CSV table of C-alpha atoms in Angstrom, one decimal:
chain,number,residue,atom,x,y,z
D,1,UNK,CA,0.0,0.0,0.0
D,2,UNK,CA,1.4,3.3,-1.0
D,3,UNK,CA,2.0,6.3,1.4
D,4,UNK,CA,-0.8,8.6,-0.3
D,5,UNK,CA,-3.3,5.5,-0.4
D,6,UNK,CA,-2.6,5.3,3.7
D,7,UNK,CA,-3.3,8.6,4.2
D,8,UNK,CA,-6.9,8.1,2.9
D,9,UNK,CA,-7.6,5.0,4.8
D,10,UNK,CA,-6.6,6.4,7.8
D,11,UNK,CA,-8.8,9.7,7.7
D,12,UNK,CA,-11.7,8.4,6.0
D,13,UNK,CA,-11.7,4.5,8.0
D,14,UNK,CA,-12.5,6.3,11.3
D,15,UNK,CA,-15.2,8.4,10.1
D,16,UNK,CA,-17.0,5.5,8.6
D,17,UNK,CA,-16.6,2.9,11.6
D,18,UNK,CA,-17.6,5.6,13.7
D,19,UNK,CA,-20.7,4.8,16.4
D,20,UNK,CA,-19.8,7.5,18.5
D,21,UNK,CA,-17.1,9.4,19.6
D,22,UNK,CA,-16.7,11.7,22.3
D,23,UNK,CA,-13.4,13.6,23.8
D,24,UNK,CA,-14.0,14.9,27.0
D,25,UNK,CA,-12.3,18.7,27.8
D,26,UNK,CA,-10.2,17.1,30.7
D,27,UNK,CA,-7.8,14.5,29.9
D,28,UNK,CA,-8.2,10.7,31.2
D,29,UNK,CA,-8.6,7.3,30.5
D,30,UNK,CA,-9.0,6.2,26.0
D,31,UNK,CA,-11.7,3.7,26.1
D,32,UNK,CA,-12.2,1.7,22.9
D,33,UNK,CA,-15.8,0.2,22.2
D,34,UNK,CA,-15.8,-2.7,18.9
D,35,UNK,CA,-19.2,-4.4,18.1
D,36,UNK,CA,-20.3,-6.5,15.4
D,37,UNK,CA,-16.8,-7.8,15.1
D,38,UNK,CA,-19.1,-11.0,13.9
D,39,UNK,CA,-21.7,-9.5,11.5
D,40,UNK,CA,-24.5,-11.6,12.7
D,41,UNK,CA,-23.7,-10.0,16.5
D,42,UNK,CA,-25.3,-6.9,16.6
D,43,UNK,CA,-26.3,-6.5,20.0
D,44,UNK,CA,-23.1,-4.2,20.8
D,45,UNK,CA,-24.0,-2.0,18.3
D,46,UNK,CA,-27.6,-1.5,19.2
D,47,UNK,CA,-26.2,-0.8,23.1
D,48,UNK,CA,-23.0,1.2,22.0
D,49,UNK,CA,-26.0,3.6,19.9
D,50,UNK,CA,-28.4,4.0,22.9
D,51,UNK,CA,-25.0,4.8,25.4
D,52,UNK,CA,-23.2,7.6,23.6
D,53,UNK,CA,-27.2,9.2,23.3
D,54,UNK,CA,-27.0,9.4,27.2
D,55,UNK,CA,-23.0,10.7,27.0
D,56,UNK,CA,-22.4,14.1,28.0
D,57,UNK,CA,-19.3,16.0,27.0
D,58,UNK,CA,-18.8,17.9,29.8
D,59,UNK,CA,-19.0,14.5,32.0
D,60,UNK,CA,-16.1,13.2,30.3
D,61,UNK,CA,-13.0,12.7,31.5
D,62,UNK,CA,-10.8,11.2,28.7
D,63,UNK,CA,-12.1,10.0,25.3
D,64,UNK,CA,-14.8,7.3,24.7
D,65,UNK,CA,-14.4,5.7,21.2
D,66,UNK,CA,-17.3,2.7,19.6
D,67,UNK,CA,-16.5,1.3,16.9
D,68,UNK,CA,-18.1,-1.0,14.5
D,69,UNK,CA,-16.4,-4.1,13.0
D,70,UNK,CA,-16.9,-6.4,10.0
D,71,UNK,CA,-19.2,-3.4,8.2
D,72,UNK,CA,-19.6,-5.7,5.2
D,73,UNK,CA,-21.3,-8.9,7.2
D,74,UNK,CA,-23.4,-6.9,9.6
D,75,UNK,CA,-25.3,-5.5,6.4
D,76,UNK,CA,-26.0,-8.7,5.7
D,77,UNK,CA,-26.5,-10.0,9.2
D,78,UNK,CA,-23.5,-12.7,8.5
D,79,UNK,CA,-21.1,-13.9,11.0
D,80,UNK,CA,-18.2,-13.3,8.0
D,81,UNK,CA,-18.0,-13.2,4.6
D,82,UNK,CA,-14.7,-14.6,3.3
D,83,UNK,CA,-13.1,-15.6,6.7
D,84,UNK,CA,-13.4,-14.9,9.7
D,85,UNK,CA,-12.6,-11.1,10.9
D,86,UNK,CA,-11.9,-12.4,14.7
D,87,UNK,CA,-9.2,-14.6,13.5
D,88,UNK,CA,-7.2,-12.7,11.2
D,89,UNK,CA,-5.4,-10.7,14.2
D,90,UNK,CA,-1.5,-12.6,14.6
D,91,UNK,CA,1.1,-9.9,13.7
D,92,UNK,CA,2.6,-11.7,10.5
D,93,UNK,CA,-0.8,-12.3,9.1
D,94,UNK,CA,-1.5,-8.6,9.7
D,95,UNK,CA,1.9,-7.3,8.2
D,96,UNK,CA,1.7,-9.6,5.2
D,97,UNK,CA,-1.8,-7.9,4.2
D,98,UNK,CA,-1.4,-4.8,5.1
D,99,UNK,CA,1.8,-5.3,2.3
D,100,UNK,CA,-0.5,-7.1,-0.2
D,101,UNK,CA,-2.6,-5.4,-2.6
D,102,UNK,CA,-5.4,-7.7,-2.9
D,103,UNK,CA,-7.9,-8.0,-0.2
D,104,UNK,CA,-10.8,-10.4,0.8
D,105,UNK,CA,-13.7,-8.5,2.1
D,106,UNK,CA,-12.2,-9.2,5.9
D,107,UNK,CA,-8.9,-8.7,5.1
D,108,UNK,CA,-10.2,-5.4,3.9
D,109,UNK,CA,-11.6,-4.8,7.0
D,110,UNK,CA,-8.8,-5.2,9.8
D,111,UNK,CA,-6.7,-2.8,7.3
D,112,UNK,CA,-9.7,-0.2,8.3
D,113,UNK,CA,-9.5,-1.2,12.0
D,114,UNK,CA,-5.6,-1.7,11.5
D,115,UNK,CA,-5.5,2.1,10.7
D,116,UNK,CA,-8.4,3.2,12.8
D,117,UNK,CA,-6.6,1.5,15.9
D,118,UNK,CA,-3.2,3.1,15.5
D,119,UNK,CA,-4.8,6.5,14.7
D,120,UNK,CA,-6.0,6.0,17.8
D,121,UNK,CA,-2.9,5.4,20.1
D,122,UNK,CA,-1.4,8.2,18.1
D,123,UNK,CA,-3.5,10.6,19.1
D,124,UNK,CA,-4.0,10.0,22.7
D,125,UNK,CA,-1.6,8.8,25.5
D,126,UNK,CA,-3.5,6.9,27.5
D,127,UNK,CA,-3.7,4.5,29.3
D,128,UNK,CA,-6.3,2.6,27.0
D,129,UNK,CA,-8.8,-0.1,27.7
D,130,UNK,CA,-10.3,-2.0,24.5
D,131,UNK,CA,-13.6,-3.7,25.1
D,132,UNK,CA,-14.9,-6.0,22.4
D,133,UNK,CA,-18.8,-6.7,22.6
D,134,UNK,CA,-20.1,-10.6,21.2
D,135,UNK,CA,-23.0,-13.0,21.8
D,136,UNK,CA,-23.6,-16.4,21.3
D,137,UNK,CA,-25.4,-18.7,19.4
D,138,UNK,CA,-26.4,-20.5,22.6
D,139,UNK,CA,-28.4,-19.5,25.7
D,140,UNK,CA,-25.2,-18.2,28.2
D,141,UNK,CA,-24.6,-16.0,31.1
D,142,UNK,CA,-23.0,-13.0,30.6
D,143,UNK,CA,-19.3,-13.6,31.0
D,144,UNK,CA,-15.7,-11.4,30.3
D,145,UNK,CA,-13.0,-13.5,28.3
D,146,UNK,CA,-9.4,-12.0,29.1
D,147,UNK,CA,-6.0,-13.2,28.4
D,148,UNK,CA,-4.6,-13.6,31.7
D,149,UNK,CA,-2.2,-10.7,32.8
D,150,UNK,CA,-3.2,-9.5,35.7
D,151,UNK,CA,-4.1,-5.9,34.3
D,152,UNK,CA,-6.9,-7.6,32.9
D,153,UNK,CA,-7.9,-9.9,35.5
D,154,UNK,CA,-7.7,-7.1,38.4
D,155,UNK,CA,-10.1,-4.9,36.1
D,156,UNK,CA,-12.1,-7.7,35.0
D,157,UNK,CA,-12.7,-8.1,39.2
D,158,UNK,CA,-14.6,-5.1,38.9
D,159,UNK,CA,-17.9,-5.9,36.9
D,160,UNK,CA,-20.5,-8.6,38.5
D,161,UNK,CA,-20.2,-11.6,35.8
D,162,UNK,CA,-18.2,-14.8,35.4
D,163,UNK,CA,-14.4,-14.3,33.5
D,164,UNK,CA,-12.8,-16.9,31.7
D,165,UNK,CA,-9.2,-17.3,31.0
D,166,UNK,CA,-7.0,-19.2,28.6
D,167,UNK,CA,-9.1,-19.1,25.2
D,168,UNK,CA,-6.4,-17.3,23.6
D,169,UNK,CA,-4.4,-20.8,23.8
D,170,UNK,CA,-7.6,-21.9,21.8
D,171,UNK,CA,-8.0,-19.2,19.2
D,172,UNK,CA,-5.5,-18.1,16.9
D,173,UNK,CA,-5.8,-14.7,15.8
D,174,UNK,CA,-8.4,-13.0,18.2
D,175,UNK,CA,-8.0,-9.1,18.1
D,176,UNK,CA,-7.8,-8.9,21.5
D,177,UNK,CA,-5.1,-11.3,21.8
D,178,UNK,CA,-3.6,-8.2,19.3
D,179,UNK,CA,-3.8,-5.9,21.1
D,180,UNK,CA,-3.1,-7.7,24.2
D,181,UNK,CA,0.3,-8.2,22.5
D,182,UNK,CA,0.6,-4.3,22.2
D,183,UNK,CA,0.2,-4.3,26.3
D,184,UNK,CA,-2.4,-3.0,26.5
D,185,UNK,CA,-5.7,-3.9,29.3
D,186,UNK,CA,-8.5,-5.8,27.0
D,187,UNK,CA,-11.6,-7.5,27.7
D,188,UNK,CA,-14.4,-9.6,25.7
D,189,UNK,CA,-17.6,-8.9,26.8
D,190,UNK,CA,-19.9,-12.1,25.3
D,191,UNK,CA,-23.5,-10.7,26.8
D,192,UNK,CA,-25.9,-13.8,25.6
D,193,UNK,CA,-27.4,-15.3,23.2
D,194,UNK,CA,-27.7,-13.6,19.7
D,195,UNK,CA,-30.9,-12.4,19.5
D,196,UNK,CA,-32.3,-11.6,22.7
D,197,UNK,CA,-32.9,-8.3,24.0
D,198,UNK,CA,-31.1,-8.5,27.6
D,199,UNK,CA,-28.1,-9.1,25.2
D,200,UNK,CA,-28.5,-5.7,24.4
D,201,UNK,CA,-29.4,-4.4,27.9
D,202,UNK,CA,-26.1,-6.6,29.0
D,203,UNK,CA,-23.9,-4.4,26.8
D,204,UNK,CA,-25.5,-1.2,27.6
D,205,UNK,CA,-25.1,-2.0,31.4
D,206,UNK,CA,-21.4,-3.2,30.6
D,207,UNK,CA,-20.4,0.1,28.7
D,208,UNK,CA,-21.4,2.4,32.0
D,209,UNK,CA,-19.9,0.4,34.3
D,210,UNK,CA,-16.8,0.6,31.8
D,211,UNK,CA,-16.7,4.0,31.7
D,212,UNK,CA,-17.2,4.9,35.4
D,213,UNK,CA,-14.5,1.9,36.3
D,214,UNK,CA,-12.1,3.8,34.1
D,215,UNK,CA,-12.6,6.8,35.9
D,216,UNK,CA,-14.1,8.5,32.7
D,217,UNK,CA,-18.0,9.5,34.0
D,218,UNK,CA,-18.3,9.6,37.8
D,219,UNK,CA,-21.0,7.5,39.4
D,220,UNK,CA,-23.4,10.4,39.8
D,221,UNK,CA,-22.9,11.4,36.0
D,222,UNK,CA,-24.0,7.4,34.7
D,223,UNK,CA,-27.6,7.8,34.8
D,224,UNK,CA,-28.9,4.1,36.8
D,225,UNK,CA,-25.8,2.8,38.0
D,226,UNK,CA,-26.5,0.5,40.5
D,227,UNK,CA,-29.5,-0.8,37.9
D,228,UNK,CA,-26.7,-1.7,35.3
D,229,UNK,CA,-24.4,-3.2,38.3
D,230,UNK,CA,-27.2,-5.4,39.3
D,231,UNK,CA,-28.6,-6.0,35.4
D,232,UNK,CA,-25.4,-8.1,35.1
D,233,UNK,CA,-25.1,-9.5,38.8
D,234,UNK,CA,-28.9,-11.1,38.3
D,235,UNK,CA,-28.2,-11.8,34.9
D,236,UNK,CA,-25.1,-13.9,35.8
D,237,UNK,CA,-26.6,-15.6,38.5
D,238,UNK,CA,-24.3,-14.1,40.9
D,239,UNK,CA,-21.5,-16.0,39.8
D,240,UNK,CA,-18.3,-14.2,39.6
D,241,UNK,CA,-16.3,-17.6,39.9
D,242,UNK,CA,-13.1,-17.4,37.1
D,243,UNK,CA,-12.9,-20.4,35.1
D,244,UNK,CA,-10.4,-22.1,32.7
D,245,UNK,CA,-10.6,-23.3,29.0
D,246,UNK,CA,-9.5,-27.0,29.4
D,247,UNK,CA,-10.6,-28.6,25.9
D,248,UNK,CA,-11.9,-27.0,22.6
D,249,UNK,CA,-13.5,-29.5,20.4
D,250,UNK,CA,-12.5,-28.1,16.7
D,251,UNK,CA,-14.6,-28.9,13.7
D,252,UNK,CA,-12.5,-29.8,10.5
D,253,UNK,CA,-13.2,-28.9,6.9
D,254,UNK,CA,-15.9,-31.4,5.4
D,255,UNK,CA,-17.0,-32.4,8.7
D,256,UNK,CA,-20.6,-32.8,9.5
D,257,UNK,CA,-21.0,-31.5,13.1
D,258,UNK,CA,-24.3,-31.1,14.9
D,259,UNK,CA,-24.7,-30.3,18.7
D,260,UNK,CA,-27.2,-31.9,20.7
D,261,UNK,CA,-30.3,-29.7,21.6
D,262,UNK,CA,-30.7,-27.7,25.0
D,263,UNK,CA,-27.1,-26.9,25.9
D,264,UNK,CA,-25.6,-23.5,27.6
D,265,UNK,CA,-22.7,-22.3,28.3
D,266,UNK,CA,-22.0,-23.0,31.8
D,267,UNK,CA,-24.4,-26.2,32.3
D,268,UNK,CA,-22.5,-29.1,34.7
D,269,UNK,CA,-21.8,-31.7,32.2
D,270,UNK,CA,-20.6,-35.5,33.2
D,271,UNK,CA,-17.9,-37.3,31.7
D,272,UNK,CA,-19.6,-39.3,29.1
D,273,UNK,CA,-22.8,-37.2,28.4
D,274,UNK,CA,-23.0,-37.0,24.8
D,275,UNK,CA,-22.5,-33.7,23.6
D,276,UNK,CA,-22.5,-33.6,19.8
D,277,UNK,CA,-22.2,-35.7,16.9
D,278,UNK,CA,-19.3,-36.1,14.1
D,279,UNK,CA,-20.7,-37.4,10.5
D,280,UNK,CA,-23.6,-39.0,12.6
D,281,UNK,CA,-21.1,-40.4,15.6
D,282,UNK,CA,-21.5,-39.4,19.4
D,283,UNK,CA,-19.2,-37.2,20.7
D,284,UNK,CA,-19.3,-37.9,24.7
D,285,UNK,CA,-17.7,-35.6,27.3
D,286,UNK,CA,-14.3,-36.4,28.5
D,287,UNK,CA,-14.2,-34.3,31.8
D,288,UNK,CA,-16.6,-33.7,34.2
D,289,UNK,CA,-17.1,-30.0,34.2
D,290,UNK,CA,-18.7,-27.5,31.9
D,291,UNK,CA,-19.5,-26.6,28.7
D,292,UNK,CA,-19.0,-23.6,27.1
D,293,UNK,CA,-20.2,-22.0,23.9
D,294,UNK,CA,-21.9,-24.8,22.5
D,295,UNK,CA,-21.8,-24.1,18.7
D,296,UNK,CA,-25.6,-23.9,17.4
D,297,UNK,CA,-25.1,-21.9,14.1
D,298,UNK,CA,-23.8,-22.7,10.5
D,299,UNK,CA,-20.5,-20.5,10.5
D,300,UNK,CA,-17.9,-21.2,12.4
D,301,UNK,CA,-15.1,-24.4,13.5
D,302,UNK,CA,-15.0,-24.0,17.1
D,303,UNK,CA,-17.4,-26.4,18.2
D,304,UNK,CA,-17.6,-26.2,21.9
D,305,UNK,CA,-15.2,-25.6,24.7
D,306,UNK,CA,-14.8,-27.6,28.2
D,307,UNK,CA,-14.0,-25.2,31.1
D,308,UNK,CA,-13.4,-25.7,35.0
D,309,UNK,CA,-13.4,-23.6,38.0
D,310,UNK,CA,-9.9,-22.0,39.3
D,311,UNK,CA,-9.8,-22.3,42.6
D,312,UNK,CA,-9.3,-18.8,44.6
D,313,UNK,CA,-6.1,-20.2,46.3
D,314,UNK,CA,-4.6,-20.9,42.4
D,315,UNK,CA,-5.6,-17.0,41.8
D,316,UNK,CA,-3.7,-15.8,44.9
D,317,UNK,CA,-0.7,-18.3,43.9
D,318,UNK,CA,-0.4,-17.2,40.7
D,319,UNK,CA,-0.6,-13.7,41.2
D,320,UNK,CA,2.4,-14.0,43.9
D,321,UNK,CA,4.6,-16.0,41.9
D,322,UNK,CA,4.4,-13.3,39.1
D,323,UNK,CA,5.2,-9.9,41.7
D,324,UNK,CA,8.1,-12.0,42.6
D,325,UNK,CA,9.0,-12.9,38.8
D,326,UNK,CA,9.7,-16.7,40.0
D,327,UNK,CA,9.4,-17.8,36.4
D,328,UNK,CA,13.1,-16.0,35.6
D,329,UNK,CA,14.2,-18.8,37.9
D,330,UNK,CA,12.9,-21.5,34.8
D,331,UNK,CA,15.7,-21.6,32.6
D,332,UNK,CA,17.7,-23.3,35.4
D,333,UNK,CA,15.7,-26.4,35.3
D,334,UNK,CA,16.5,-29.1,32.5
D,335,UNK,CA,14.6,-28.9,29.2
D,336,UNK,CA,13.7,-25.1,29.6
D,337,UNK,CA,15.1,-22.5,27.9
D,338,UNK,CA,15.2,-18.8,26.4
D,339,UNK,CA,14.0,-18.3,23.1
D,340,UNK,CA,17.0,-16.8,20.8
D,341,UNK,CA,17.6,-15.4,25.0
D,342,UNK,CA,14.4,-12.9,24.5
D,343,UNK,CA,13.0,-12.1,28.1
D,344,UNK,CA,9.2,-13.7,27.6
D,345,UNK,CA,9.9,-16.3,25.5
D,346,UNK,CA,10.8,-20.1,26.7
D,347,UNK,CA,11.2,-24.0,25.0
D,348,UNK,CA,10.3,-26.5,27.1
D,349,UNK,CA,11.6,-29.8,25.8
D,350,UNK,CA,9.0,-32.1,26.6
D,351,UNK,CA,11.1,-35.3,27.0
D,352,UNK,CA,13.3,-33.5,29.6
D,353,UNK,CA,10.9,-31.4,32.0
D,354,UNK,CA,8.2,-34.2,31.7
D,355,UNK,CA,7.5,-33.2,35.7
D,356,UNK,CA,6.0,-29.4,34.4
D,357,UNK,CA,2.1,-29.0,33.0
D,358,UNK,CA,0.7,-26.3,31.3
D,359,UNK,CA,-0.9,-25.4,34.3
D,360,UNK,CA,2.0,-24.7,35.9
D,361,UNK,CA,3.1,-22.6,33.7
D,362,UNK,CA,-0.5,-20.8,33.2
D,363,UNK,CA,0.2,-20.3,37.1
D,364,UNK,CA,3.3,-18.0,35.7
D,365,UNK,CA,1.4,-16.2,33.4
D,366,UNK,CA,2.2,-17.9,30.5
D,367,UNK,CA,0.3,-18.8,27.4
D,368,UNK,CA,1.7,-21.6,25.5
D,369,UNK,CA,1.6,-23.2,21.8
D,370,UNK,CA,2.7,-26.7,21.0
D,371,UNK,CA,5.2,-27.4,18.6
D,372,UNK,CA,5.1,-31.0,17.6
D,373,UNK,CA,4.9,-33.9,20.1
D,374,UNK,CA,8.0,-33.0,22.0
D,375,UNK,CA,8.0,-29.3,22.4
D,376,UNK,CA,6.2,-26.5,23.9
D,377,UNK,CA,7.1,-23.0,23.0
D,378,UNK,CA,5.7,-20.5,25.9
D,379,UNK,CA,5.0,-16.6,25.9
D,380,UNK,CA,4.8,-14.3,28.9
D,381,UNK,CA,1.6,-12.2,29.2
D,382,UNK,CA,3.2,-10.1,32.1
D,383,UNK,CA,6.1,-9.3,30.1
D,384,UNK,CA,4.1,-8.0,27.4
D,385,UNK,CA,1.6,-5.9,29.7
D,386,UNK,CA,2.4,-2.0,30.1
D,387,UNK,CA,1.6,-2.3,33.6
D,388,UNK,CA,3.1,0.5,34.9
D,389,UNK,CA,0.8,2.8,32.4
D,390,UNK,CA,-2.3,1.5,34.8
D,391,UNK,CA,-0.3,1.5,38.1
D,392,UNK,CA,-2.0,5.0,39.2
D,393,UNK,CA,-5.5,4.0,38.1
D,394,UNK,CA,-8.4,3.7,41.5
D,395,UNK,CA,-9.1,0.5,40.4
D,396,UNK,CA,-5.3,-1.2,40.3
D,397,UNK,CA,-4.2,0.7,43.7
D,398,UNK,CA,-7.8,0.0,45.2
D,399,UNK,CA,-7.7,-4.3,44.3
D,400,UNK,CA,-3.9,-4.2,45.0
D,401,UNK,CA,-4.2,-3.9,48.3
């Protein structure tokens, strides 16, 4: 892409993905809004339009920012077009079409976001928080998805619903996982099933609480508050446990994959229950725990997702081992090493350190993606996160106590 086409983009991108904007007179917080990153999700959208009606100006403190995501599928109420817009997000994938010069329609659409997101953190110094609004295609509880550095899990605390880590491991490309990568704090908000209207009364209830969390509106400026804070309590069932993503059951090209009726994220499942079936074979649990995202539409290869409960002891662990940075002590056991000696980055031989898990090393705050049968190669979400940039915020000095 030449300089002069770049230019364009970047001017004319924002003003079309544009739900609302609004810079406040004072200087804060940059919160970041995407919906309808799935263009048969438009719940986010419909609540992101109804919140920046009710925003006032001279009530801001920082810059509030919604944006809308694949344009092209949401006119035609598609989950994608091409390929998936949520899964185009690694950094080489990014780089090599932002160099190409022909696009599918998604590629042409993270270029727009591409642009509209560095315009962005150009223009403002933060510190930034990037919210990404979704549904389901199963019945769910509203529940925050986070990659687990502990900027994101300490402001996840905050709002009244279940959060889930580890999906990333799943997923490749998310654009949070992006911009996680960047360092900065960034949370999926799924708020239900597709369709129904709490979906949308979920977002709307997650975007106040946002901005007053981020110090942007005070309490007495979000009209209903403690309304939206116990929209989402009741709505979750008052569970604010944090789970894990222990299995994803992945549909392969050709494969014809139907789940069984009735299932919801969440729902205690037994090992052995049948779940779905494969070209007209039963596909019975392995664990027992729960499920999570049942797949019930026609688009899409992620089938459904096992999770567990973390224990709060496992929280506090992990969360003490990182202050203390005990994974820098790793690379003196056999079979682990530094990657090309980059801080963040280990091998673990898996014939050597055969006595280490992945969750031990989730424990650290590492994320990790297998290379063959014998190794592992591991990434540091700490290491990546601009903590420091959020160390001054109410809500990091008020939960680090």
């Amino acid at each position: 892409m030449v300089e002069s086409e770049r230019k364009i983009l970047e001017t004319s991108t924002i003003i079309n993905r544009i739900i609302g904007k609004t810079e406040g007179k004072t200087k804060g917080a940059t919160v970041v809004f995407f919906a309808g990153m799935h263009g048969n999700e438009k719940a986010g959208v419909t609540a992101l339009q109804h919140a920046f009606k009710h925003i006032k100006k001279k009530q801001v403190k920082g810059n509030i920012y919604g944006l809308l995501g694949n344009i092209k599928a949401l006119n035609l109420n598609q989950r994608y077009i091409d390929e998936d817009l949520n899964r185009l997000w690694v950094p080489s994938k990014i780089e090599t079409i932002l160099n190409n010069s022909n696009y599918s329609n998604e590629e042409q659409e993270a270029i727009e976001l591409y642009y509209v997101l560095q315009t962005i953190l150009k223009k403002h110094k933060g510190p930034f928080y990037f919210i990404d609004f979704h549904t389901t295609s199963s019945v769910s509880l509203p529940f925050i998805t986070i990659n687990d550095a502990l900027i994101n899990r300490k402001f996840s605390k905050l709002f009244p619903v279940p959060i889930v880590l580890g999906i990333e491991e799943f997923l490749e490309g998310p654009l949070l996982s992006y911009i996680n990568q960047l360092g900065y704090v960034s949370l999926g908000f799924e708020a239900g099933q597709h369709d129904l209207k709490t979906s949308i009364t979920n977002c709307i209830a997650f975007t106040f609480l946002t901005l007053n969390f981020t110090g942007i509106m005070e309490k007495e400026h979000v009209l209903n508050f403690e309304k939206h804070f116990e929209v989402l309590k009741n709505e979750a069932e008052q569970i604010k446990n944090v789970f894990e993503v222990i299995y994803q059951y992945k549909i392969h090209p050709n494969e014809k994959f139907k789940m069984i009726n009735g299932f919801k994220s969440f729902q205690p499942i037994k090992k052995g229950t049948p779940i779905a079936t494969s070209n007209n074979i039963e596909i019975l649990s392995r664990y027992n725990a729960k499920i999570f995202m049942p797949l019930y539409q026609t688009k899409g290869n992620d089938g459904f997702f096992i999770i567990k409960t973390i224990k709060p002891f496992y929280l506090r662990l992990s969360e003490f081992l990182r202050s203390i940075r005990f994974d820098e002590l790793l690379v003196f056991l056999p079979g682990i090493s530094w990657i090309n000696n980059t801080r963040g980055a280990l091998i673990v031989n898996l014939r050597i350190a055969k006595f280490l898990a992945k969750p031990f090393f989730h424990l650290l705050g590492y994320r990790s993606k297998q290379e063959g049968a014998t190794h592992l190669r591991l990434f540091s979400r700490e290491k990546e996160a601009k903590t420091k940039m959020y160390k001054n915020e109410d809500w990091y000095k008020k939960i680090s106590r």
